[in-house]
Short mmCIF file of C-alpha atoms in Angstrom, two decimals:
data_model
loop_
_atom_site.label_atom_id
_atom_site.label_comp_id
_atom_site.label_asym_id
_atom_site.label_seq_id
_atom_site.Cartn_x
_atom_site.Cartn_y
_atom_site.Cartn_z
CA UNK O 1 0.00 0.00 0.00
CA UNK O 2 2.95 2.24 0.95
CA UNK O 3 4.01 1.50 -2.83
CA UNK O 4 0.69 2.83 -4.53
CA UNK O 5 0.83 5.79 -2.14
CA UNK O 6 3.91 7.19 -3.04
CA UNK O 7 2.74 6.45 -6.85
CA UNK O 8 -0.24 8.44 -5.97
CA UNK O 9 1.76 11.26 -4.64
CA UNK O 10 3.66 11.07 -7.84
CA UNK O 11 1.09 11.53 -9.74
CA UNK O 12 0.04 14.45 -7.86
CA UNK O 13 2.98 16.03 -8.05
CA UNK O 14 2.87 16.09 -11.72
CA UNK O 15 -0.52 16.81 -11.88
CA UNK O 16 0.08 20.24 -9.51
CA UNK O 17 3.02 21.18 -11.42
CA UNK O 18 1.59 20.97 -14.56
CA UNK O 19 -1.44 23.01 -13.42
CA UNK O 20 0.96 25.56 -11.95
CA UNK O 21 3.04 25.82 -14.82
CA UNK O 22 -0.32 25.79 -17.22
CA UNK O 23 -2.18 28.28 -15.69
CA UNK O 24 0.36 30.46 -13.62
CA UNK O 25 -1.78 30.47 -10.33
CA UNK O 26 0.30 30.63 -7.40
CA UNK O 27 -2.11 28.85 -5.48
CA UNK O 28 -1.12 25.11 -7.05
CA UNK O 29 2.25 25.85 -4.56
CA UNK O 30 0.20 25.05 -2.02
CA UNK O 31 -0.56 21.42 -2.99
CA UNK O 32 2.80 20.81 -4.88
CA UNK O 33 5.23 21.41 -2.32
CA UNK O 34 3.23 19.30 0.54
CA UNK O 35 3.41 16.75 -2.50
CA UNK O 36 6.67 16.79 -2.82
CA UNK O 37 7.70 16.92 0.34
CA UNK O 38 5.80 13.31 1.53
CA UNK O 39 6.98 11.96 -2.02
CA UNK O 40 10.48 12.74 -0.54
CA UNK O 41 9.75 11.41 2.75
CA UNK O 42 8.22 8.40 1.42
CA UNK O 43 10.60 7.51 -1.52
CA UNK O 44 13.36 6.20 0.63
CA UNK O 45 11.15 4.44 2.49
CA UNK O 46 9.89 2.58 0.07
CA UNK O 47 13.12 2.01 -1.75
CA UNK O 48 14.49 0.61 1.41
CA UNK O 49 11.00 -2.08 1.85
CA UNK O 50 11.97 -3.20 -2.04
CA UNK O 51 16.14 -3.42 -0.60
CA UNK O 52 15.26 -5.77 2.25
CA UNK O 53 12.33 -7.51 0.23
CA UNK O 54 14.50 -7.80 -3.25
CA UNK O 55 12.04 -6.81 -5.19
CA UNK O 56 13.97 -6.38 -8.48
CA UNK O 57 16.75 -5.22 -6.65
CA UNK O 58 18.97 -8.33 -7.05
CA UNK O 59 17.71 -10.51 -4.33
CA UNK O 60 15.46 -11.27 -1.17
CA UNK O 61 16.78 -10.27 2.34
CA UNK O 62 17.28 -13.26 3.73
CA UNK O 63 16.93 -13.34 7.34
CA UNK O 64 19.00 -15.61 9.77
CA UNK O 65 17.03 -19.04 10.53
CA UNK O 66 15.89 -19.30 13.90
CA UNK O 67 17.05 -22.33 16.29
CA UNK O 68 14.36 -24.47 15.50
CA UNK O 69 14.13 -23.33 11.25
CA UNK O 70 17.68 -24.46 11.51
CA UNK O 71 17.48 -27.97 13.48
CA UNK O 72 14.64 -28.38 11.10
CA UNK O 73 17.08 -27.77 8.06
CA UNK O 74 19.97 -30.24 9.36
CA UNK O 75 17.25 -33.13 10.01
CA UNK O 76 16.01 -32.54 6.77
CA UNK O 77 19.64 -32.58 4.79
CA UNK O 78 19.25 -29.09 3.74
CA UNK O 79 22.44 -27.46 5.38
CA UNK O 80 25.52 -26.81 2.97
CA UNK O 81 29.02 -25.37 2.77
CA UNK O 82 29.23 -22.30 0.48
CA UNK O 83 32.36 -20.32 -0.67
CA UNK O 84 31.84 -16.51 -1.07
CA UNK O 85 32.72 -15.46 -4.48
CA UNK O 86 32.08 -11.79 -4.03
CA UNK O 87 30.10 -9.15 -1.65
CA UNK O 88 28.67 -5.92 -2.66
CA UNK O 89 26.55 -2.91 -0.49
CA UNK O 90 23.22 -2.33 -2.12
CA UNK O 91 23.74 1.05 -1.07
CA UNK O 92 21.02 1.13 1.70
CA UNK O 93 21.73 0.69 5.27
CA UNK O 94 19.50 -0.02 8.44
CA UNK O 95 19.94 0.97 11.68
CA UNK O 96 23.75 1.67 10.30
CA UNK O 97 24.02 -2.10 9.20
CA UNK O 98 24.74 -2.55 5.57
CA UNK O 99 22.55 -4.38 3.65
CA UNK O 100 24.72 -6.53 0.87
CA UNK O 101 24.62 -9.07 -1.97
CA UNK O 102 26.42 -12.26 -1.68
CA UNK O 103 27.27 -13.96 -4.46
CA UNK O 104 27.47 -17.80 -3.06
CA UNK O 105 28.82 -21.37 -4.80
CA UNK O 106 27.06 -23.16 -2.71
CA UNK O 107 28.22 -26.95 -2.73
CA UNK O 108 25.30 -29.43 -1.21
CA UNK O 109 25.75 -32.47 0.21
CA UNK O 110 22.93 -34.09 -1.20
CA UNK O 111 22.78 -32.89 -4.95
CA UNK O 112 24.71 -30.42 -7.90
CA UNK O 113 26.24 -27.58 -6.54
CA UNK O 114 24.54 -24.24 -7.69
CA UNK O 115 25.53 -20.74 -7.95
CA UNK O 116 23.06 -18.19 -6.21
CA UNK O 117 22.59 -14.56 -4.80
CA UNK O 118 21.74 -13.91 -1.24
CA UNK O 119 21.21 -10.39 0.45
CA UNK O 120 21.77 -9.77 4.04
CA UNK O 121 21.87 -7.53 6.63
CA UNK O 122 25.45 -7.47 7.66
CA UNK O 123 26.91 -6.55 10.84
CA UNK O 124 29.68 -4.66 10.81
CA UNK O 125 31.65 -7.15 13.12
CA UNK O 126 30.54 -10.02 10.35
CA UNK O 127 32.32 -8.23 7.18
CA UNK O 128 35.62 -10.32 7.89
CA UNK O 129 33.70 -13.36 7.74
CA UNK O 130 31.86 -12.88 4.12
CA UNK O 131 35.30 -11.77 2.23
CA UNK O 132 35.30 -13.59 -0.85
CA UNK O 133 37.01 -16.97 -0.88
CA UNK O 134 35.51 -17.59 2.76
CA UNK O 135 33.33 -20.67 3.62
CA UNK O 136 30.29 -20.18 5.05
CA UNK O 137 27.19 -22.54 6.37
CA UNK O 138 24.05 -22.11 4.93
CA UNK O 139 20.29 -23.10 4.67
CA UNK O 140 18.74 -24.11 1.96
CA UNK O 141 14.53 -23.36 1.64
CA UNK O 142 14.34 -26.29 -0.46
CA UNK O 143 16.10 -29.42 -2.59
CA UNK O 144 18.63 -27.99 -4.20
CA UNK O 145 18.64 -25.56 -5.99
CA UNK O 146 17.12 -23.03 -4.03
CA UNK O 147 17.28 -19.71 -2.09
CA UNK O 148 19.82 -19.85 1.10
CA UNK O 149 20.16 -18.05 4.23
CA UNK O 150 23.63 -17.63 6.05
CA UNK O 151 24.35 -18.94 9.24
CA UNK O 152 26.36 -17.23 10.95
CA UNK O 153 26.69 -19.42 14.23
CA UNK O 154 26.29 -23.11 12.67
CA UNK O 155 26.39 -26.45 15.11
CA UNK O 156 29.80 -27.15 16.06
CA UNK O 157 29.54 -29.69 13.45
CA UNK O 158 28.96 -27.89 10.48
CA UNK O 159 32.08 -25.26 11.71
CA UNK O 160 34.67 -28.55 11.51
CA UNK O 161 33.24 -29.13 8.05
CA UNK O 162 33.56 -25.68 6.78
CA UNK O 163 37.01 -25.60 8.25
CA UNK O 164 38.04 -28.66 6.31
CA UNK O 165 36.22 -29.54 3.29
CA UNK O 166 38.36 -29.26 0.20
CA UNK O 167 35.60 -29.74 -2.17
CA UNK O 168 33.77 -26.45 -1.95
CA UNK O 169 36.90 -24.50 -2.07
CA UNK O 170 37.76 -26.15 -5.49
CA UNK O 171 34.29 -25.80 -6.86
CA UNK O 172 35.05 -22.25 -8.46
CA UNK O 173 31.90 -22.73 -10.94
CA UNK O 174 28.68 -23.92 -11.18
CA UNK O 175 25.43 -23.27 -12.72
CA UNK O 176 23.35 -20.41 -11.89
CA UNK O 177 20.42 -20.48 -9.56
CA UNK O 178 17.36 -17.82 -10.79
CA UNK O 179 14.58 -18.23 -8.76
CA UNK O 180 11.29 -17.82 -11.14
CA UNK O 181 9.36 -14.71 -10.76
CA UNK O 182 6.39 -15.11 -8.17
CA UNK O 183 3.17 -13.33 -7.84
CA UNK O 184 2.85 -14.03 -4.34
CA UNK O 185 4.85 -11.82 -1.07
CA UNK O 186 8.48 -12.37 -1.20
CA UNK O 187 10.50 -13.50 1.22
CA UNK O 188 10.96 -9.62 2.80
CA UNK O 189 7.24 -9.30 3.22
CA UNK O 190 6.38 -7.35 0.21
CA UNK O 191 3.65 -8.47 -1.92
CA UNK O 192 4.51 -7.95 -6.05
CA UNK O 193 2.14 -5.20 -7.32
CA UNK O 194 1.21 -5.69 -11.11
CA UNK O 195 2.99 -2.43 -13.42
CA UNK O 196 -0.69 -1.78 -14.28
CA UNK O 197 -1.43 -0.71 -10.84
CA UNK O 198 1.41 1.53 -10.44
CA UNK O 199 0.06 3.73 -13.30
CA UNK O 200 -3.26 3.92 -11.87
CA UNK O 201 -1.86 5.00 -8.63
CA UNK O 202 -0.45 7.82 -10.35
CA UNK O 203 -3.38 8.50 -12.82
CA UNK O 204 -5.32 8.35 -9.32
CA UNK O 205 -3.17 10.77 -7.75
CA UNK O 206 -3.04 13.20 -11.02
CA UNK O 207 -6.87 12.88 -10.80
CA UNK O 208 -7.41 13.65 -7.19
CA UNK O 209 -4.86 16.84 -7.14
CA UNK O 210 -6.97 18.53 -10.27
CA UNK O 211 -10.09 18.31 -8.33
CA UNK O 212 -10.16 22.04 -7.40
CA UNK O 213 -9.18 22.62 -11.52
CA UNK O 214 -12.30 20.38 -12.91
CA UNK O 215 -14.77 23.34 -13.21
CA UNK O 216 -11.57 25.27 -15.29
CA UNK O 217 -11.09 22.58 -17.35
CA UNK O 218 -15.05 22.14 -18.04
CA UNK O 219 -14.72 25.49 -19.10
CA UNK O 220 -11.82 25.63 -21.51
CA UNK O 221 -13.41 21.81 -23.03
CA UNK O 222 -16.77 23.85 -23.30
CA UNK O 223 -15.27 27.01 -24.99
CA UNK O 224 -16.20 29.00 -22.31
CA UNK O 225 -12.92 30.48 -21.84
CA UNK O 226 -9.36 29.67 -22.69
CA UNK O 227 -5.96 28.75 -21.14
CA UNK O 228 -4.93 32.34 -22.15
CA UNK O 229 -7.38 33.50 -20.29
CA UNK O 230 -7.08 31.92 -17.17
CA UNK O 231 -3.28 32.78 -17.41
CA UNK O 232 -4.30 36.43 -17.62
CA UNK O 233 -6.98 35.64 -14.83
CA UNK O 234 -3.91 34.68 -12.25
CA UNK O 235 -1.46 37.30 -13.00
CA UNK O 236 -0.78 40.57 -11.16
CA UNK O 237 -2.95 42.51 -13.51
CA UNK O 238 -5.67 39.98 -13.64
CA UNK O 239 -5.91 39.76 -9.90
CA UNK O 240 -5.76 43.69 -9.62
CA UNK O 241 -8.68 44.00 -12.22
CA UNK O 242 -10.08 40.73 -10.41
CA UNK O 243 -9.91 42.71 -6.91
CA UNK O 244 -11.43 46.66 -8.48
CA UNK O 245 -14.23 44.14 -10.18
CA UNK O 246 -14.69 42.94 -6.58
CA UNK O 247 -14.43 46.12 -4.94
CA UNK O 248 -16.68 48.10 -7.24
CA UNK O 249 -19.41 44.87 -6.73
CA UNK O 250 -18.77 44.95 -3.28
CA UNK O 251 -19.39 48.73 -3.05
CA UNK O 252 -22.55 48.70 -5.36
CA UNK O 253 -24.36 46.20 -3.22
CA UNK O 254 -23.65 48.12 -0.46
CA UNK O 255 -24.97 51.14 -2.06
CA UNK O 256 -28.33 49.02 -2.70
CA UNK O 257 -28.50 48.19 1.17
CA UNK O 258 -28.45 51.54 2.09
CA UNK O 259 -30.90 52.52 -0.61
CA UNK O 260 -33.29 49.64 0.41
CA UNK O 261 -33.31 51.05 3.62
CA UNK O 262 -33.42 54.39 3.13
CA UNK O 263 -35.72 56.36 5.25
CA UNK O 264 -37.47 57.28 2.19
CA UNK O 265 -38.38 54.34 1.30
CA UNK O 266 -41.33 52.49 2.05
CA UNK O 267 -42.04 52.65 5.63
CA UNK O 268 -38.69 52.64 6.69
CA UNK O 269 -38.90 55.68 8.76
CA UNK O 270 -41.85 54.84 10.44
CA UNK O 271 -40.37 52.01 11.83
CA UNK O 272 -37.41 53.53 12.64
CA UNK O 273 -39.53 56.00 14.54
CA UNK O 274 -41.41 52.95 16.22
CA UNK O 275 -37.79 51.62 17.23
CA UNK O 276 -37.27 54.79 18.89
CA UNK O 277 -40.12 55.36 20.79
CA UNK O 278 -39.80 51.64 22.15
CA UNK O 279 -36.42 52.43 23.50
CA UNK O 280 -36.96 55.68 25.13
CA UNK O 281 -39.92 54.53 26.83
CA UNK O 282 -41.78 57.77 25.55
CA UNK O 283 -43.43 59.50 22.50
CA UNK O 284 -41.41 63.19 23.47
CA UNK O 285 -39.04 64.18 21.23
CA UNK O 286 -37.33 67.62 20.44
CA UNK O 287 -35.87 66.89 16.92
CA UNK O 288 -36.02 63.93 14.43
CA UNK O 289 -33.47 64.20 11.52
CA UNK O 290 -34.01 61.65 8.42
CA UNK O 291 -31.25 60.93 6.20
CA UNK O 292 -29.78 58.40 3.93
CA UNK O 293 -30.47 55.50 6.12
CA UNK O 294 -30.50 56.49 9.15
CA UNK O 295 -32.79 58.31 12.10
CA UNK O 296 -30.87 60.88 14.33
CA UNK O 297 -32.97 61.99 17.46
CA UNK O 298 -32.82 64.62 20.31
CA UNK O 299 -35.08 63.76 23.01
CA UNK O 300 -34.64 63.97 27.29
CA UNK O 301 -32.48 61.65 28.73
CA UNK O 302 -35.12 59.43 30.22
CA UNK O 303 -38.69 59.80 30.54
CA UNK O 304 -39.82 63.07 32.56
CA UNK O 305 -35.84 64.26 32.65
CA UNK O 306 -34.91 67.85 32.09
CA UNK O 307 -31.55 66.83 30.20
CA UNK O 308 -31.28 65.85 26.45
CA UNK O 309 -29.01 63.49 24.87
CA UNK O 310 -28.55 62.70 21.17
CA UNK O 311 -29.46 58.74 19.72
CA UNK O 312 -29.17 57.34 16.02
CA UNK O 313 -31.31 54.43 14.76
CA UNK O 314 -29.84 52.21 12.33
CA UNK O 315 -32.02 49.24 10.74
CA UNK O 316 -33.67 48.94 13.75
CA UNK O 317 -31.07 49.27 15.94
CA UNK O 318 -30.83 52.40 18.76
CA UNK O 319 -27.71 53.89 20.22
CA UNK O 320 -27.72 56.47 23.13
CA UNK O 321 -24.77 58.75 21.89
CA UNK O 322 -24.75 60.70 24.88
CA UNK O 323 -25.69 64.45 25.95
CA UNK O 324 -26.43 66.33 23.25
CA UNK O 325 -24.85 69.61 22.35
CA UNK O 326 -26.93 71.90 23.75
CA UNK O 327 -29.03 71.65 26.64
CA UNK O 328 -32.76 73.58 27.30
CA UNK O 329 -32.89 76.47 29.56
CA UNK O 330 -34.75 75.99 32.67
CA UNK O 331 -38.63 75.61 31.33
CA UNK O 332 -38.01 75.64 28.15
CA UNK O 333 -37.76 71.89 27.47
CA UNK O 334 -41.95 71.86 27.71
CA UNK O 335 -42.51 74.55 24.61
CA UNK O 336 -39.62 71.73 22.50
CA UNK O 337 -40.69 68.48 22.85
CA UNK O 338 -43.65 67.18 20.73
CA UNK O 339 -45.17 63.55 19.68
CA UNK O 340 -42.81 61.47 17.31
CA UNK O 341 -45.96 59.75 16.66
CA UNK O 342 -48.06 62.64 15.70
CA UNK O 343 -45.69 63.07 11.95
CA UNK O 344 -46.56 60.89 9.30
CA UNK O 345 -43.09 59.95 7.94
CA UNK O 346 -44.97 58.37 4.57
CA UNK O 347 -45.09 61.93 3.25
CA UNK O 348 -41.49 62.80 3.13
CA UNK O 349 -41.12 61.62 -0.56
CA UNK O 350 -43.77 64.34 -1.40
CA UNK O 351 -42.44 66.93 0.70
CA UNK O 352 -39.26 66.45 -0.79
CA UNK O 353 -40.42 66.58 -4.44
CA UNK O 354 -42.72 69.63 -3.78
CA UNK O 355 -39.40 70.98 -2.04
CA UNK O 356 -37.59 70.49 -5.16
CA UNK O 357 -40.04 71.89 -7.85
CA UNK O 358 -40.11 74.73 -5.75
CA UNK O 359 -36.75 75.73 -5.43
CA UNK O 360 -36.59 75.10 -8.93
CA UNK O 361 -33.83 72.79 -8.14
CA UNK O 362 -34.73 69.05 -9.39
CA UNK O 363 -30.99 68.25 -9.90
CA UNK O 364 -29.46 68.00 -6.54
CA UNK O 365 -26.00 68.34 -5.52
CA UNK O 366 -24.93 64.05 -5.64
CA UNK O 367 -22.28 64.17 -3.13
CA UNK O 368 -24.85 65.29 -0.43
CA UNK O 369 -26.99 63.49 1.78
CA UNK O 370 -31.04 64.15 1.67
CA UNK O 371 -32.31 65.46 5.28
CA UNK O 372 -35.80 66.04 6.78
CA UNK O 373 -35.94 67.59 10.08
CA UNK O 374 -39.19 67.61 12.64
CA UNK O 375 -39.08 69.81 15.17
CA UNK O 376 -40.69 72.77 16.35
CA UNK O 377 -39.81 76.20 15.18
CA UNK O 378 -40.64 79.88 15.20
CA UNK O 379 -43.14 81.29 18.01
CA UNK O 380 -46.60 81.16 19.71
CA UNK O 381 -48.35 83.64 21.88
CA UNK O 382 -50.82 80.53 22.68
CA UNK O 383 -48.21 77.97 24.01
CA UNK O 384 -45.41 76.12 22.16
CA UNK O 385 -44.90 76.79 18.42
CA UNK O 386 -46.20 74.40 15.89
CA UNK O 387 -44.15 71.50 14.17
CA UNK O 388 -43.05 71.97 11.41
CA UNK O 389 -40.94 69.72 8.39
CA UNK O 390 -37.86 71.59 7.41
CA UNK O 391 -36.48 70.13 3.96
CA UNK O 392 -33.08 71.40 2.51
CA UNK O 393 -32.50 71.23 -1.12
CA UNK O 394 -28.78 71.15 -2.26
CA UNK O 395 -28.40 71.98 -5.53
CA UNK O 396 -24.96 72.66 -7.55
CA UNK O 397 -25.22 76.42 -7.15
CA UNK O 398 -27.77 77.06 -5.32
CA UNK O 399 -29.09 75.93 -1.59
CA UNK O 400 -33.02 76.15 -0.74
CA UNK O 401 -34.52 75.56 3.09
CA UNK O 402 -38.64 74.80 2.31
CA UNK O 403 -40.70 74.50 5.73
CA UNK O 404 -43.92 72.45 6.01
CA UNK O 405 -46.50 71.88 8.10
CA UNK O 406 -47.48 68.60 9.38
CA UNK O 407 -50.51 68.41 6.97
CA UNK O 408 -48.22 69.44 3.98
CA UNK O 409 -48.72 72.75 3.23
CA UNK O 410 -46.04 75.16 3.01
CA UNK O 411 -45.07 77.44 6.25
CA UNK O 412 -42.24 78.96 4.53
CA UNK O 413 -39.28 79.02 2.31
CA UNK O 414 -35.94 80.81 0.87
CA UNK O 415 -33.44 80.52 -1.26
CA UNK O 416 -33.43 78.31 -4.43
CA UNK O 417 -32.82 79.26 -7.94
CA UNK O 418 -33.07 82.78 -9.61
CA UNK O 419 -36.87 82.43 -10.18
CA UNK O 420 -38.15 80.04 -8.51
CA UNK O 421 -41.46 80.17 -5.99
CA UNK O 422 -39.07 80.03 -3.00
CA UNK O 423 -36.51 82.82 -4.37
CA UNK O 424 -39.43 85.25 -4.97
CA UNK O 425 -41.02 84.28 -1.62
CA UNK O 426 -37.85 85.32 -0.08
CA UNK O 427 -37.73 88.65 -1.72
CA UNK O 428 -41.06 89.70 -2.09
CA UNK O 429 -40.59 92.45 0.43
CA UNK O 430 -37.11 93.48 -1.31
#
């Protein structure tokens, strides 16, 4: 399984580097190098499993038989003298043991002597004793021919023999043993994986790492775009375009918020009004001021209180901003306060447009907010002065300040352009 992972990562790793290198976005860094970096980790690993299993690296690791494995081998006539024709590192090393090929004439007692490769893990202190031209025990897995294991600490028996026996030192050839290929786990552990499975780790792995790409590549198949521009789409001046485009969205759906809850629309204001009221725990008010979305309020400080702080509504929410700026004399709070709920907020469109016509001023300056102030204003001989719906016009040269009352009709108005039915009102006594 280890095998097919790293295959896997292979493939993903060529799959992410392609993509990078195709489409120039930076972001395919992000899978290649963690990629890379476990293929790395991984490789070695692996390559070491195939070095101890021999899997197409020249041999199986053959471990050292056990006690009984090798009793079981002398009762059964498969122990033999072998001279060491050559040794050679694989070039991998565990646990700072070398692991090496022996190349073995291995003379049986029982049968043809054979010629065969072994691989071991050799201890360091061992080397001296697997120089070529040495004699060595081993045991045989089967009737000769077969695959052989070194002992290293043979019955005292087998040491007298190898000390002695003239006829494996003057066998210097024999025929060569090749074990046929097998399907099944080798000797190391390591079960043979078909080639065809290899590629479709790595066509897996490819497959899995373009993922995020698939709706891309849909795209380009479909016509929809092309590689050039996706290219253009993940460099500097693509993202900068990518990030105004974003912005400017970003910034017009904002602009639609606010508008959808301006207080002129619908019954925005009246609610905010409603929100208000519920929070202050009374009707009395000495100014409302509508604009853009939001409800800005002067009323006492609590109900009955002599002192006035300053609140804002906003989409239904109410903030205390604290005292306001300027604070009634003594008895003069009762001729300023008034009933929020007395003003019908539904007719500040009209107010506005009558506002506007009058002033002769139907283009407004853009860059300045709409207001409508409720309050009361001017002077009574009969108690406190009436209410009364101030709406500023802003035009690009001129300014115009048109007063209503609460039932709409005009109380007064100045300025406006040269002409207009608030201009001459203002100077009809010039």
């Amino acid at each position: 399984m280890i095998r097919l992972l790293c295959f896997g990562l292979l493939g993903a790793v060529i799959a992410s580097a392609t993509a990078w290198a195709v489409s120039g976005d930076d972001a395919w860094v992000g899978l290649f190098v963690p990629c890379v970096i476990a293929f790395s980790v991984l490789t070695p690993i692996v390559l070491a499993l195939r070095s101890m299993a021999g899997a197409g690296l020249g041999g199986v690791l053959a471990p050292a038989p056990t006690g009984e494995e090798l009793a079981r081998a002398e009762s059964e006539g498969r122990l033999a003298l072998a001279r060491v024709r050559a040794i050679s590192r694989t070039g991998t090393s565990i646990n700072d043991q070398p692991v090496c090929d022996l190349d073995l004439v291995v003379v049986p007692r029982f049968g043809s002597p054979f010629e065969v490769r072994t691989r071991r893990l050799v201890d360091l202190v061992e080397i001296p004793r697997l120089q070529p031209e040495c004699v060595v025990v081993v045991a045989m897995q089967d009737a000769a021919p077969s695959p052989v294991s070194i002992v290293m600490d043979p019955p005292d028996e087998w040491v007298r023999f190898a000390q002695s026996d003239e006829r494996v030192r003057e066998t210097r050839t024999a025929p060569a043993y090749l074990p046929a290929p097998s399907t099944a786990k080798t000797a190391g552990g390591l079960r043979r994986i078909h080639p065809a499975f290899y590629v479709v780790a790595v066509l897996a792995g490819a497959a899995l790492a373009l993922i995020p790409a698939y709706p891309t590549i849909s795209a380009i198949a479909s016509g929809e775009t092309t590689i050039g521009d996706v290219r253009y789409a993940n460099s500097w001046e693509g993202r900068m375009a990518a990030d105004e485009r974003a912005r400017a969205d970003a910034e017009a759906a904002e602009a639609a918020e606010v508008a959808a809850a301006g207080m002129f629309v619908g019954d925005n204001a009246a609610q905010a009004v409603d929100a208000l009221v519920a929070e202050l725990g009374s009707p009395q008010v000495v100014q409302l001021a509508f604009w853009g979305d939001r409800l800005s309020a002067i009323a006492p400080s609590a109900p009955g209180a002599v002192t006035l702080d300053s609140y804002g509504v906003l989409r239904g929410d109410v903030t205390d901003d604290g005292p306001a700026g300027s604070q009634p004399e003594p008895g003069v709070l009762d001729l300023q306060l008034f009933d929020a709920t007395t003003f019908d907020a539904s007719m500040m469109p009209e107010l506005i447009a009558r506002a506007k016509e009058l002033s002769g001023l139907p283009e407004v300056d853009p860059t300045r907010d709409q207001w409508v102030y409720v309050s009361r204003s001017g002077s009574s001989d009969d108690g406190p002065p009436p209410v009364g719906v101030d709406v500023p016009v802003y035009g690009e040269y001129y300014d115009a300040w048109v007063t209503f009352s609460l039932d709409g009709e005009v109380v007064s108005m100045r300025g406006g352009a040269p002409g207009s039915a608030s201009y001459e009102a203002e100077h009809a006594n010039d």
